[in-house]
Amino acid sequence: MLAFEEGKGGFMKTQALLSLMLMAGLTVSAASHSASALELSLHNGAPIKVAVDGMRYGKPAPVQSIFHLPPGMHHLKVWTVMAPYGRWGSQWILVYQGPISLYSGFITRAVIDCHNQLVVQAYSPLYPPALPGSLPCSHSPQHFSCTAGCEAIAPGAWSGYPFPQRNYPMGAADFSNLLRSIEMKTFESTRVNIAREAIDHYYFTSEQVKQLASLFTFESSRLEIAQYAYPKVVDPERYYIVYDVFTFESSIHRLQSALAAAR
């Protein structure tokens, strides 16, 4: 009888231990599912540093992803670099500070727009499944817009900020699309117009201008694009590499004269 009671007590202790372990597991799972996250970038793709509630996260990068944040209202600070990133003497400036709401179980995807305002672009569930109508924008008033409200969310120049303007070249994906679009056109005049339109709206590296000019059949078109793009390059000290696209030295001399007049 005593042995049975001892066995029964051991069984009850085992059951209690298993129950505690299960409850602990459920608590950890619930805690992890109640966390929130933040994904943040700058409208022009420049590297940023981020602090949430005074704590800095990660190394400088174009996109900052921060996980395991408690849901609720947080204070956000965002810096970006003034000088070309990685060069000696780069300076970081504060481009945004203010509140941001994070929601349990969701990653808030946001961008600092061309007016240095925080724009929430989307909420994505951290843990599927997401129930219909459960996204924060569907039922909660939000201080920030759930859609981009600035025409310069795409890479471009800053505006509206009282610091020296820094220009960043067209991103790799957009530049590949531009090259593909030009290559698909038959007429040289159409190809030139597409290139000029892109130059009007974006900045480029000297290497990108070289690739762009090399797409054209006629020397005159290459010269036109090389001359037209010069005011929009971020590294004019390397513009000599564009000379490689020309067949005739006379074209190089004409370009050099045009650039000297533009300086």
Coordinates of N, CA, C and O in Angstrom, one line a residue, residues 14-24:
T14 N 5.3 13.9 -11.3 CA 5.7 14.0 -12.8 C 4.6 14.7 -13.6 O 5.0 15.5 -14.4
Q15 N 3.3 14.5 -13.3 CA 2.3 15.2 -14.0 C 2.4 16.7 -13.7 O 2.2 17.5 -14.6
A16 N 2.7 17.1 -12.5 CA 2.8 18.5 -12.1 C 3.9 19.1 -12.9 O 3.9 20.3 -13.4
L17 N 5.1 18.4 -12.9 CA 6.2 18.9 -13.6 C 6.0 19.1 -15.1 O 6.3 20.1 -15.7
L18 N 5.3 18.1 -15.7 CA 4.9 18.2 -17.1 C 4.0 19.4 -17.4 O 4.1 20.1 -18.4
S19 N 3.1 19.6 -16.4 CA 2.2 20.8 -16.6 C 2.9 22.1 -16.5 O 2.6 23.0 -17.3
L20 N 3.9 22.2 -15.6 CA 4.6 23.4 -15.4 C 5.5 23.7 -16.7 O 5.6 24.8 -17.2
M21 N 6.0 22.6 -17.3 CA 6.8 22.7 -18.5 C 6.0 23.2 -19.6 O 6.3 24.0 -20.4
L22 N 4.7 22.6 -19.7 CA 3.8 23.0 -20.8 C 3.4 24.5 -20.7 O 3.4 25.2 -21.6
M23 N 3.1 24.9 -19.4 CA 2.7 26.3 -19.2 C 3.9 27.2 -19.5 O 3.7 28.3 -20.1
A24 N 5.1 26.8 -19.2 CA 6.3 27.6 -19.5 C 6.5 27.7 -21.0 O 6.8 28.8 -21.5

